[in-house]
CSV table of C-alpha atoms and ligand atoms in Angstrom, one decimal:
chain,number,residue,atom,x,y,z
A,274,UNK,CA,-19.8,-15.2,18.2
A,275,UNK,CA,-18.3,-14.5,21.2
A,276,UNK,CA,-18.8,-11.0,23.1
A,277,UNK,CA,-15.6,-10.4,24.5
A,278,UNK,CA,-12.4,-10.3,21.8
A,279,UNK,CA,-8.7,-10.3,22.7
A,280,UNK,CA,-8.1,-7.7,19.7
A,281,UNK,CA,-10.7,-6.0,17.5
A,282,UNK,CA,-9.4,-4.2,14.2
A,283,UNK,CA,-11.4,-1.8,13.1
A,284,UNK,CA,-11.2,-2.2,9.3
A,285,UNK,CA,-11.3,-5.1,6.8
A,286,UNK,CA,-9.3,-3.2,4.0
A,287,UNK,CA,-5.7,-4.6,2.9
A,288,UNK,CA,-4.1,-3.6,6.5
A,289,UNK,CA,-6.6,-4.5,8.5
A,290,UNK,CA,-7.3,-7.9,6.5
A,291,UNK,CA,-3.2,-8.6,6.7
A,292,UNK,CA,-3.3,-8.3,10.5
A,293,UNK,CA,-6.0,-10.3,11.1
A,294,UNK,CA,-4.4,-13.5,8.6
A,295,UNK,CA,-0.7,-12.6,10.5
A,296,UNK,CA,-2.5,-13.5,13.9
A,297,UNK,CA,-4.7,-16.1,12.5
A,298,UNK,CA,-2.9,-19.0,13.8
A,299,UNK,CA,-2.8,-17.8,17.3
A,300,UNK,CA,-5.4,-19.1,19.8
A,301,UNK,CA,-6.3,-15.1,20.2
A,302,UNK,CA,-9.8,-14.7,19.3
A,303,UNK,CA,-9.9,-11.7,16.8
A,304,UNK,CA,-12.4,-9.5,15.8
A,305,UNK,CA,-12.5,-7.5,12.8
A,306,UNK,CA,-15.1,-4.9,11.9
A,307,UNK,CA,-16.0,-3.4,8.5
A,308,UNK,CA,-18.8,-1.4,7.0
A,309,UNK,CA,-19.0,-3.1,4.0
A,310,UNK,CA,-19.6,-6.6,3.6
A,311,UNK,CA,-16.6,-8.6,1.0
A,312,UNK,CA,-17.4,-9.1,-2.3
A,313,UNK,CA,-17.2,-11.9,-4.4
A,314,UNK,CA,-17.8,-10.4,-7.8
A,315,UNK,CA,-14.6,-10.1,-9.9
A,316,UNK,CA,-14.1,-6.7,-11.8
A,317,UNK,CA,-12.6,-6.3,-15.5
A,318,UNK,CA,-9.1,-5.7,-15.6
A,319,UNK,CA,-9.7,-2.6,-16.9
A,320,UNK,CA,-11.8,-1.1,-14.0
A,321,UNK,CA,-10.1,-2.1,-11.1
A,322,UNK,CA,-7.4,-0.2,-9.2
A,323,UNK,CA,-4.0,-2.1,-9.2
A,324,UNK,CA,-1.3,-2.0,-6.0
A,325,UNK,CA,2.4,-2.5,-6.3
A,326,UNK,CA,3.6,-4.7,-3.9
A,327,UNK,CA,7.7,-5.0,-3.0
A,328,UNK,CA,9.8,-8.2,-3.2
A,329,UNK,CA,9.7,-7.6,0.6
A,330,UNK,CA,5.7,-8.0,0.9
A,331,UNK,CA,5.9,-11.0,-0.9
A,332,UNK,CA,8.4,-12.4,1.6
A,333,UNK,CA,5.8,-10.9,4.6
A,334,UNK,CA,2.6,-12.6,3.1
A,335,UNK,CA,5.1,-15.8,2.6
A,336,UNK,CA,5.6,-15.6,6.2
A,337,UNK,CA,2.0,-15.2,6.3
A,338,UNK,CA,1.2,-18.2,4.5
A,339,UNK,CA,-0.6,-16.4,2.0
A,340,UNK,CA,1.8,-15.7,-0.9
A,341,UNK,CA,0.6,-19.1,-2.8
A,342,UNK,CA,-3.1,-17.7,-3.0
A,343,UNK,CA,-1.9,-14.9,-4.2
A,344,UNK,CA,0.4,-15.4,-6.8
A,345,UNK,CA,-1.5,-16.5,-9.6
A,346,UNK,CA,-3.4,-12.7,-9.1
A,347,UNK,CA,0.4,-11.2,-9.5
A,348,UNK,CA,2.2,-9.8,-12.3
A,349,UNK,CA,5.8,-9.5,-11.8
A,350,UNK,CA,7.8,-6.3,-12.6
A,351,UNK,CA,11.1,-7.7,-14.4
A,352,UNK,CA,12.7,-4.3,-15.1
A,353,UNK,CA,11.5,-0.7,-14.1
A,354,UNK,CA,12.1,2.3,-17.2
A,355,UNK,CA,12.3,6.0,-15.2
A,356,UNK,CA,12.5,8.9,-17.8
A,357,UNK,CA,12.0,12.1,-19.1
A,358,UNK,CA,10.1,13.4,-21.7
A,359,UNK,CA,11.9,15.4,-24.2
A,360,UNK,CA,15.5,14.9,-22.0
A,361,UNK,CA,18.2,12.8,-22.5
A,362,UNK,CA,18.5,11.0,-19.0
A,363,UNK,CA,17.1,7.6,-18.4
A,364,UNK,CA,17.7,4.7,-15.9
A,365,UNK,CA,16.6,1.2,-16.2
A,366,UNK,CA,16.3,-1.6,-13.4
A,367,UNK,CA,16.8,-4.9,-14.1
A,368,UNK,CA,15.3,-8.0,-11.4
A,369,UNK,CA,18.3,-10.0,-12.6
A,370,UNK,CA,21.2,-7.0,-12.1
A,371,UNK,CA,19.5,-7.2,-8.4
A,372,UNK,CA,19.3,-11.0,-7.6
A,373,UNK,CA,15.6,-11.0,-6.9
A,374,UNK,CA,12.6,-13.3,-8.8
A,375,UNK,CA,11.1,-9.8,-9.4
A,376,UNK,CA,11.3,-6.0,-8.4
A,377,UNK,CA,7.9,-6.0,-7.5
A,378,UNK,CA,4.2,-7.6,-8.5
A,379,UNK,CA,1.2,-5.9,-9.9
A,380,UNK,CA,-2.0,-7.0,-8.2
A,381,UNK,CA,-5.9,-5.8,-8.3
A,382,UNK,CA,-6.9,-4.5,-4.7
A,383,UNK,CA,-9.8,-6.0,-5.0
A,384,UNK,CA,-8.4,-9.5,-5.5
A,385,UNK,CA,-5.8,-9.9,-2.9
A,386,UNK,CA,-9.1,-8.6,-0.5
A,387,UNK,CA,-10.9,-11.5,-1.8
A,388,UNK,CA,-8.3,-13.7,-1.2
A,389,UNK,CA,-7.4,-12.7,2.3
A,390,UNK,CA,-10.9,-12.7,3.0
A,391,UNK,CA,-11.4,-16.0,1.9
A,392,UNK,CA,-8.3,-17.5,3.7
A,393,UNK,CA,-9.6,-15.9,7.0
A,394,UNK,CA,-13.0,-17.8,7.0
A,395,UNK,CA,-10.4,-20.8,7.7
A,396,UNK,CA,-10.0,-19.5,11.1
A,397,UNK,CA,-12.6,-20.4,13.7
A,398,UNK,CA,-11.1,-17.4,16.3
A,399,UNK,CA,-11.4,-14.7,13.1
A,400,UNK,CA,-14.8,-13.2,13.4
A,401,UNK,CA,-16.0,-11.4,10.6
A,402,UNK,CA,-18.3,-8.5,12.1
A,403,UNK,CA,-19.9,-6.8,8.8
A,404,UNK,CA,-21.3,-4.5,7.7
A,405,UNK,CA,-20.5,-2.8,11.4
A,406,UNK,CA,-18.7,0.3,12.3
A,407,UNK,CA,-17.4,1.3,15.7
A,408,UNK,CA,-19.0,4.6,16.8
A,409,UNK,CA,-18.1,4.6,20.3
A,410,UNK,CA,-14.7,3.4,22.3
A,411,UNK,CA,-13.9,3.7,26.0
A,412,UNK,CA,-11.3,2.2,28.0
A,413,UNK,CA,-12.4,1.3,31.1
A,414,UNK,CA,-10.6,-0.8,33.7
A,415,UNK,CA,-8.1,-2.3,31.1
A,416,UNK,CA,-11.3,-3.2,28.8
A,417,UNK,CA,-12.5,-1.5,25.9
A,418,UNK,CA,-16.1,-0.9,26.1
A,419,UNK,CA,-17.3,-0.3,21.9
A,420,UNK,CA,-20.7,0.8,20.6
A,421,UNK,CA,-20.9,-1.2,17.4
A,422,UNK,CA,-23.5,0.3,14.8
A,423,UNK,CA,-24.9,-3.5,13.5
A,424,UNK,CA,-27.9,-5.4,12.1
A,425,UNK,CA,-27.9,-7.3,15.8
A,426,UNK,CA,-27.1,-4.1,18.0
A,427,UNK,CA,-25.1,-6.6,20.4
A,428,UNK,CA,-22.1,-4.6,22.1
A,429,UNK,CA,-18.5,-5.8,22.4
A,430,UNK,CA,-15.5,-5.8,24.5
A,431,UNK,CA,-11.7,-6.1,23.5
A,432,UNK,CA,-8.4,-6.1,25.4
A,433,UNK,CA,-6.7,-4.5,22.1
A,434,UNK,CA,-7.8,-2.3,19.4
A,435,UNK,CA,-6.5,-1.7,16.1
A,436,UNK,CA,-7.6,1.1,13.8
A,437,UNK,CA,-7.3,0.3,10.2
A,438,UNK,CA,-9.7,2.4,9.1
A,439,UNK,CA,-8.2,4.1,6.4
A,440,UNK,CA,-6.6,7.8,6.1
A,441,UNK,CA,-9.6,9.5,7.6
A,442,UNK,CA,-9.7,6.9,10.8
A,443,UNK,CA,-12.6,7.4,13.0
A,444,UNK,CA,-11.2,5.7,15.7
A,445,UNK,CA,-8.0,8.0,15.8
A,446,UNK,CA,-10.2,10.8,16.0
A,447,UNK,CA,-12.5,9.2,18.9
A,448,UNK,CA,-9.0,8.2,20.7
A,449,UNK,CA,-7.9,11.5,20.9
A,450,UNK,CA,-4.5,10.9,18.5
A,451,UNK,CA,-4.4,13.6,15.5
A,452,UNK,CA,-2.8,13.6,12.4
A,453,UNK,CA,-0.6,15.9,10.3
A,454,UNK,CA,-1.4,16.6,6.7
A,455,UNK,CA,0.8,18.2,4.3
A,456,UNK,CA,-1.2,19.0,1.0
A,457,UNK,CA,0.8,18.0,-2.2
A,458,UNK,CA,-1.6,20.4,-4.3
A,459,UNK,CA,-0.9,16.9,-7.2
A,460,UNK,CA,-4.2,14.4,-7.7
A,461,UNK,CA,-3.3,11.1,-9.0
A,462,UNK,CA,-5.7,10.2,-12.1
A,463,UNK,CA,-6.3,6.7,-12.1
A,464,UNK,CA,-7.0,4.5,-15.2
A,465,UNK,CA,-5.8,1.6,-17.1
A,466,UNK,CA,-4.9,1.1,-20.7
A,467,UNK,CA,-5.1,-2.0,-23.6
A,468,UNK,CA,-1.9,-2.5,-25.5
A,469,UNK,CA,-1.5,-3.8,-28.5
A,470,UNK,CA,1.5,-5.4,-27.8
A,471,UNK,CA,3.1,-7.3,-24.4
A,472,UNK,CA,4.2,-5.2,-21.8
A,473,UNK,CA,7.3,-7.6,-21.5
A,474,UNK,CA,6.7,-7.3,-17.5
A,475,UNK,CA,8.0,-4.0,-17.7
A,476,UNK,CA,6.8,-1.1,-15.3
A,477,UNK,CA,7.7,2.5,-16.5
A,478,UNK,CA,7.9,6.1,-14.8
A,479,UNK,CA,8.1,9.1,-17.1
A,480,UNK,CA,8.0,12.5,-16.3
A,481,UNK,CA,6.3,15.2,-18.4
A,482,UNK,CA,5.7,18.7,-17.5
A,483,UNK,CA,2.6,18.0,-15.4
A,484,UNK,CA,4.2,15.5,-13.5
A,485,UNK,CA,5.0,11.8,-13.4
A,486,UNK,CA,3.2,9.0,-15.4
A,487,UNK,CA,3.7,5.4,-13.8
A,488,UNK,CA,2.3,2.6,-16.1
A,489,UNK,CA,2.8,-0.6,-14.6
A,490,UNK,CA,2.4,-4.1,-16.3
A,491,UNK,CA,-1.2,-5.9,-15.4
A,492,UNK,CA,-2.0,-8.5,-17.8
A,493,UNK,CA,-0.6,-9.2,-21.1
A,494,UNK,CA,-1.8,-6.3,-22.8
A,495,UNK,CA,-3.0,-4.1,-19.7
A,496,UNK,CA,-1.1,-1.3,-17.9
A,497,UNK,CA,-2.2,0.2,-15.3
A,498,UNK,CA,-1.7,3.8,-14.9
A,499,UNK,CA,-1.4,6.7,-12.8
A,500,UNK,CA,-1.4,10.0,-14.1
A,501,UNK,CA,0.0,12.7,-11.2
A,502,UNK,CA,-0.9,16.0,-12.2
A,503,UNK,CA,-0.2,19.3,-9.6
A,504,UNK,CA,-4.0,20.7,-9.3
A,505,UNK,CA,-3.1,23.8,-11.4
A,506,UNK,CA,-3.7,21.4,-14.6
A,507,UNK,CA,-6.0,19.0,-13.0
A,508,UNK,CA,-8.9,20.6,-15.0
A,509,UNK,CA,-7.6,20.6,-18.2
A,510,UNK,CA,-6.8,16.6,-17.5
A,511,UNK,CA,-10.6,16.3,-16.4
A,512,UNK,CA,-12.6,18.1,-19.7
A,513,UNK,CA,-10.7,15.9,-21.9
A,514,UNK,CA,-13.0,13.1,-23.2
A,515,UNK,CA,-11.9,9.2,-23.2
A,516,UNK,CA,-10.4,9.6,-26.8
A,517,UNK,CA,-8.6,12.8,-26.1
A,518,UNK,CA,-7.3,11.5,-22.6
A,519,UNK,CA,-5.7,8.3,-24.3
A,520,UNK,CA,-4.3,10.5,-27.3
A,521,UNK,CA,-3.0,12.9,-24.6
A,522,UNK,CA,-1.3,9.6,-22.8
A,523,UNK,CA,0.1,8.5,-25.8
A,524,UNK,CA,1.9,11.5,-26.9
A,525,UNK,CA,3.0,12.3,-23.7
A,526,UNK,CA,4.4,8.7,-22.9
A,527,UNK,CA,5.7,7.9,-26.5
A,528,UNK,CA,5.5,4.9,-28.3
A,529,UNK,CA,7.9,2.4,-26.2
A,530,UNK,CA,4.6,0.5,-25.5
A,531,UNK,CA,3.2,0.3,-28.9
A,532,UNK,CA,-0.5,2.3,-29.2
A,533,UNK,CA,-2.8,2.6,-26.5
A,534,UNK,CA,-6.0,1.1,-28.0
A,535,UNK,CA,-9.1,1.4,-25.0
A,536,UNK,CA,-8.9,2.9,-21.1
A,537,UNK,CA,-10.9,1.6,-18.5
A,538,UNK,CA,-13.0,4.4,-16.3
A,539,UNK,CA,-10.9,7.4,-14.8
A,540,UNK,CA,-10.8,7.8,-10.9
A,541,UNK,CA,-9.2,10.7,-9.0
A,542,UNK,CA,-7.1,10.7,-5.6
A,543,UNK,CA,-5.6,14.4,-3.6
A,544,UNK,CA,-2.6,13.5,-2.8
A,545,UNK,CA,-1.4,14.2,0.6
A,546,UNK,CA,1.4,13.0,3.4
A,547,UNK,CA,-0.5,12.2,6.3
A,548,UNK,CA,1.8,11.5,9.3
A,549,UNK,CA,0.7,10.7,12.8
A,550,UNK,CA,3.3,11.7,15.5
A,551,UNK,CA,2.0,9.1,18.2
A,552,UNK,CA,0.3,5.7,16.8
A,553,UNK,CA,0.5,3.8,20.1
A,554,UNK,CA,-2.0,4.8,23.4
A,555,UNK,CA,-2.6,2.3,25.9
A,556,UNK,CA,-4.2,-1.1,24.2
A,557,UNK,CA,-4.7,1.1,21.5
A,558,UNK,CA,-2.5,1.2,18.0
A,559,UNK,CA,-2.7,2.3,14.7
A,560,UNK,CA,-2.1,0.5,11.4
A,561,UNK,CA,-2.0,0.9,7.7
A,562,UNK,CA,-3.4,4.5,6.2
A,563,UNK,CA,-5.1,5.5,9.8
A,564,UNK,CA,-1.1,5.7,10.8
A,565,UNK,CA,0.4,7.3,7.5
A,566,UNK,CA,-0.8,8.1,4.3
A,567,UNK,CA,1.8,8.5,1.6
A,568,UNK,CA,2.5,9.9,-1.8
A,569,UNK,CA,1.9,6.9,-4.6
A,570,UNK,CA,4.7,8.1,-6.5
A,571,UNK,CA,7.5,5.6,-5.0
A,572,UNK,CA,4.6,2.9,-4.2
A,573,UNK,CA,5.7,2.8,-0.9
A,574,UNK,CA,2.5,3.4,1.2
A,575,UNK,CA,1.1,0.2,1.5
A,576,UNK,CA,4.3,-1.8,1.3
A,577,UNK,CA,5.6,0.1,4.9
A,578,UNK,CA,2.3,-1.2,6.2
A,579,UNK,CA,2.7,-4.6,5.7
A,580,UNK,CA,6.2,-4.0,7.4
A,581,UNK,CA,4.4,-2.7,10.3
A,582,UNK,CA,2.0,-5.3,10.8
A,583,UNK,CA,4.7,-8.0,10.4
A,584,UNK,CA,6.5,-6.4,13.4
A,585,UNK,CA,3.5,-6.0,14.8
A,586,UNK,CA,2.1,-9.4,14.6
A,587,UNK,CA,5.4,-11.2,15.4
A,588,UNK,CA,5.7,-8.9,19.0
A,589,UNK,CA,2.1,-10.0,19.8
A,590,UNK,CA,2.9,-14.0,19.4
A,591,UNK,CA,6.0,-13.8,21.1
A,592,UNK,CA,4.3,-12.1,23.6
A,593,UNK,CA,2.2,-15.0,24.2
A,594,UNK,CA,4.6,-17.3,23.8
A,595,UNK,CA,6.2,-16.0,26.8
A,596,UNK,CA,3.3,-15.5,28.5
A,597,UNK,CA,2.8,-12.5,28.7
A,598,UNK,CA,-0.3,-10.3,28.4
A,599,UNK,CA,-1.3,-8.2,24.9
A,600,UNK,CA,-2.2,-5.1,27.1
A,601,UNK,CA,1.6,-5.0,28.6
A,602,UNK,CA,2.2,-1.1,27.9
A,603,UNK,CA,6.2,-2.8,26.7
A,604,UNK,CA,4.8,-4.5,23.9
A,605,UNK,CA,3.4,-1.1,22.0
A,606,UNK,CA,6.2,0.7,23.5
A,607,UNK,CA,8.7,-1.8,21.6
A,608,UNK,CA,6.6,-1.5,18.3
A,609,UNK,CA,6.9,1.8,18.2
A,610,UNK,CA,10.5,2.0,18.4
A,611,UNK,CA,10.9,-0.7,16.6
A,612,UNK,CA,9.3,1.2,13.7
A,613,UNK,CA,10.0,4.9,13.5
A,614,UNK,CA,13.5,4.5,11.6
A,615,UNK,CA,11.9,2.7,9.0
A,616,UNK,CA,8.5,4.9,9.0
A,617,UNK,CA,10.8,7.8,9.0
A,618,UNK,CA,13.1,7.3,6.2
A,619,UNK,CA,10.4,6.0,4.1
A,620,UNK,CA,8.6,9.4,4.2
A,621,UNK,CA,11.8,11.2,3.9
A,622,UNK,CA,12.6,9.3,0.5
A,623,UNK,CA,9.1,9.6,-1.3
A,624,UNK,CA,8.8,13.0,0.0
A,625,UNK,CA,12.3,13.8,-1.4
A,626,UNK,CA,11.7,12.1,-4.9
A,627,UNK,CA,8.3,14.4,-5.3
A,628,UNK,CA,10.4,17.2,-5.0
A,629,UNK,CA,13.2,16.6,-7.1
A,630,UNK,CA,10.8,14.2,-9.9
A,631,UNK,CA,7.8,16.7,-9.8
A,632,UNK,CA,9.6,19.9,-9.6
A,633,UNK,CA,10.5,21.4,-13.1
A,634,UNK,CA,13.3,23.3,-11.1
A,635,UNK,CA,15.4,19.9,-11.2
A,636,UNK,CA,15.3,18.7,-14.0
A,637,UNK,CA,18.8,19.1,-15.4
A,638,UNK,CA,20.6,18.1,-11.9
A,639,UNK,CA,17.7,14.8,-12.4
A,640,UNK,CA,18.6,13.7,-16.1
A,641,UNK,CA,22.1,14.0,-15.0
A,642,UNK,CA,21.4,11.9,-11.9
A,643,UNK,CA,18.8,9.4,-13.6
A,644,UNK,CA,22.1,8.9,-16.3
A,645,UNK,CA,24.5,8.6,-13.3
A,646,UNK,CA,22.4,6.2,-11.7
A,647,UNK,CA,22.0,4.1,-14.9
A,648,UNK,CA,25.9,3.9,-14.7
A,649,UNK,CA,27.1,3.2,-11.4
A,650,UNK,CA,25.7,-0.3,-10.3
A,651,UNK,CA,26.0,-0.4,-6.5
A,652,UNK,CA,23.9,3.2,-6.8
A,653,UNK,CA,21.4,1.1,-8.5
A,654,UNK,CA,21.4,-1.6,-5.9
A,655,UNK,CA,21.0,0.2,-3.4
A,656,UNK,CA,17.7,1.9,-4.9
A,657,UNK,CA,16.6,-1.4,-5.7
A,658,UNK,CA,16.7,-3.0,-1.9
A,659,UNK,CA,15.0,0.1,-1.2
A,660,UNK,CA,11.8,-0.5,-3.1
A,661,UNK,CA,11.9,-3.9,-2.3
A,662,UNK,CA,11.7,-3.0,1.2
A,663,UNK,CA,14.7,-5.6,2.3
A,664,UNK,CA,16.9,-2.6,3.2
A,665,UNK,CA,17.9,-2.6,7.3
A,666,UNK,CA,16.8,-5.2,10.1
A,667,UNK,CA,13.7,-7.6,9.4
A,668,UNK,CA,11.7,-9.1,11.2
A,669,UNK,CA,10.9,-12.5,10.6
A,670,UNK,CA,7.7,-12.4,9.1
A,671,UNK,CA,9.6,-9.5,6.3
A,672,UNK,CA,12.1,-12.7,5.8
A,673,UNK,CA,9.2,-15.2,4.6
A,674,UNK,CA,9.4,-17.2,8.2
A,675,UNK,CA,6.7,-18.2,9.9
A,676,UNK,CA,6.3,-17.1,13.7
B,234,FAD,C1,-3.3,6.2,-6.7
B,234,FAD,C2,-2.7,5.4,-5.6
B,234,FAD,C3,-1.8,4.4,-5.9
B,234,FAD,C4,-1.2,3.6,-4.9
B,234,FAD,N1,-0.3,2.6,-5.3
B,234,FAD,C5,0.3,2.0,-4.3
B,234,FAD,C6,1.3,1.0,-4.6
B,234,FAD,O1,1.6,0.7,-5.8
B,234,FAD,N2,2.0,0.3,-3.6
B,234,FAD,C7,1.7,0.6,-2.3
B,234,FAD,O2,2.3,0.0,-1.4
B,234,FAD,N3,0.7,1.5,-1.9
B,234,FAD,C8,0.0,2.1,-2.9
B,234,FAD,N4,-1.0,3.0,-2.6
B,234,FAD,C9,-1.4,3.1,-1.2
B,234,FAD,C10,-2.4,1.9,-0.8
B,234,FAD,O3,-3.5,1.9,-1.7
B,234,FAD,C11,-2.9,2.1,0.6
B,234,FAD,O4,-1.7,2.2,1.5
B,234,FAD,C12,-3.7,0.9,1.1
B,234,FAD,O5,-4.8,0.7,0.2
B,234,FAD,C13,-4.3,1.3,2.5
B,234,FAD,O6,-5.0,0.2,3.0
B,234,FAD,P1,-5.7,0.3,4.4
B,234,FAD,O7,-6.3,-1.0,4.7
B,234,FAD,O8,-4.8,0.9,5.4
B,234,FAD,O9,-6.8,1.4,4.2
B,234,FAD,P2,-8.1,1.4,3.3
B,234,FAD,O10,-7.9,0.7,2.0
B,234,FAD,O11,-8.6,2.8,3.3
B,234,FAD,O12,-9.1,0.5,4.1
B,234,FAD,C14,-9.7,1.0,5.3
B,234,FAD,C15,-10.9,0.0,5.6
B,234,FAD,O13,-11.6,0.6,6.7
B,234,FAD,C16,-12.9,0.6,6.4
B,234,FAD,N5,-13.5,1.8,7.0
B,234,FAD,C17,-13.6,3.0,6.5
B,234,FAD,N6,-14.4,3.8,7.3
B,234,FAD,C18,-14.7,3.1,8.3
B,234,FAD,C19,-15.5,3.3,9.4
B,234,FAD,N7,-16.1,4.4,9.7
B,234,FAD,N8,-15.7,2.2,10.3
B,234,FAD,C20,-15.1,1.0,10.0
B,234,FAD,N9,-14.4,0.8,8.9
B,234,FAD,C21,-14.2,1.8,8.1
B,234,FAD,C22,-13.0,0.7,4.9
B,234,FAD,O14,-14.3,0.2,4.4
B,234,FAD,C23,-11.9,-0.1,4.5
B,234,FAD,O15,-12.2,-1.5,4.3
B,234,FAD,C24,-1.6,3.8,-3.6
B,234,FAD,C25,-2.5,4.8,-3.2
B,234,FAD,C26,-3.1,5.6,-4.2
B,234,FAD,C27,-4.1,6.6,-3.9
């Protein structure tokens, strides 16, 4: 293991683990550094918390060289149901009407970890560091000196460093770079239910008075779901026992899935916008939740990530393909610019469907606009490049090419 790294990320979750794999093929030797050591053990469909990922992250982790590993984890989304209980408006999403194998695909967290994790060990220059935390980072003469809290106790140096250490980063805080937090006042309740019937690879969003309900299609007779309620209910959601929590569900969301027969264990998440006005400092960047932290509601949060990082990635190898140091203050410059449109709009959109989905105030102008939607196909389109993430310019890594 050597002592000195070319880039440290601090942070082996899915940003942090994506990185790492995008840079993998580099002769950069990369260190990545994460309290908890992976895991191996596979959890029951119904425990585990699921991620939607875009048509557009598949393309990245194609680019990646990834995508293969993952797909037998994935459940594709083949049409997308948004509507509203006790309203007449609706709007449905087909993957056909919009060209594309799939709208989106439904993995477990905890898999595509594995998986990444896994494929990483392939590398000789990825060095696993774990279970380690930085707890101390100073730049000194273009190095960064880092107190790493390990079983050996050995200290390291890096040229770059990356936090990916989720929305709380310690290593933002230690570099000085603050966050903004805008407090939705919602928490997301997160379970999963058994069918009994297929799903049909359909992923549906309904909105009742509390808020929406997204379940989205895990195995054949698994959905995932998410539950955002504003905190005012929140309690009434959390005294209701397993058996009045799935009757709740059912008669909230209908029958257009047939009965909800078992839910795995119920987990909670605040819900806040977390937005970063500077994410690059000398050698320094952010990536993943440590730079923005977004409302699950459009299932956008991770998905802009993996955007990121392919920019990311693809400015570091061309950097060395020219020959031109990582620590050039251009390169993170040019990532950041390179960026902040798409970072921008992507806030501005799930911040705008929270308020006009969650807010009871709109809910005539949003049935008519759900039915409008449903009847004018380029409308419909364009909404459906926008989840995909394959709106605007993309990189090469966000068009499944290697770099
Ligand atoms: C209810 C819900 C549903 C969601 N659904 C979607 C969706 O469908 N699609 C989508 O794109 N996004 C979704 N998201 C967002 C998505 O889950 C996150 O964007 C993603 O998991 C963030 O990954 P990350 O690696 O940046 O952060 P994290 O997953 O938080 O990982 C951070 C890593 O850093 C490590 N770490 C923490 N503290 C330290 C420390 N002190 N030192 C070192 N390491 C540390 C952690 O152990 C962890 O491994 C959802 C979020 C929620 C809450």
């Amino acid at each position: 293991m050597p002592t000195h790294f070319d880039i440290i990320i601090h942070g082996g979750g899915l940003a942090g683990n994506s990185l790492a794999l995008a840079l993998a093929k580099t002769s950069l030797q990369i260190g990545v550094v994460e309290p908890y050591p992976p895991s191996n053990k596979q959890r029951h469909l119904l425990e585990s918390r699921t991620i939607a990922l875009s048509h557009g992250a598949r393309r990245i982790y194609e680019g990646i060289g990834v995508w293969l590993e993952l797909a037998p984890f994935c459940t594709p989304i083949q049409h997308i149901h948004v509507s509203d209980k006790g309203r007449f408006g609706m709007t449905r999403i087909h993957a056909a009407e919009q060209h594309m194998p799939a709208l989106g695909y439904v993995l477990q967290i905890a898999e595509v970890n594995r998986v990444l994790c896994e494929k990483l060990q392939h590398y000789s220059n990825i060095h696993y560091l774990s279970p380690a935390k930085i707890t101390n980072a100073n730049l000194i003469n273009e190095k960064w000196q880092l107190e790493i809290e390990s079983n050996n106790g050995a200290s390291y140096t890096c040229d770059l460093l990356v936090a990916a250490d989720g929305g709380q980063s310690p290593l933002r805080q230690m570099a000085g770079l603050t966050a903004e937090e805008k407090d939705y006042q919602q928490t997301a309740i997160v379970t999963s239910v058994q069918l009994t019937r297929s799903h049909e690879n359909i992923a549906y969003e309904r909105f009742i008075d509390d808020g929406p309900i997204a379940l989205l299609p895990i195995k054949e007779d698994i959905c995932a779901v998410v539950v955002t309620v504003a905190n005012k209910a929140l309690a009434k959601w959390q005294a209701m026992t397993d058996v009045e929590f799935l009757r709740t569900l059912q008669h909230q969301f209908g029958y257009r899935l047939g009965r909800f027969i078992a839910m795995g264990s119920r987990t909670t998440y605040p819900l806040k916008l977390v937005q970063t006005s500077q994410q690059v400092s000398p050698q320094f960047v952010l990536v993943g939740n440590a730079a923005h932290v977004l409302h699950p509601i459009a299932a956008q949060s991770f998905n802009l990530s993996l955007r990121d990082i392919a920019v990311l990635a693809e400015l570091i190898i061309n950097s060395i393909k020219n020959e031109k140091s990582i620590i050039n203050p251009a390169l993170l410059e040019e990532y950041a610019k390179q960026r902040t449109a798409d970072q921008h709009r992507t806030v501005k959109f799930t911040d705008g469907l929270i308020e006009f989905f969650a807010n009871p105030v709109f809910a005539v102008p949003r049935n008519i606009a759900m039915t409008g939607l449903d009847m004018v196909p380029p409308l419909k389109t364009l909404l459906g490049k926008y989840g995909a993430g394959t709106l605007g310019k993309l990189s090469r890594l966000a068009r499944g090419i290697g770099v």
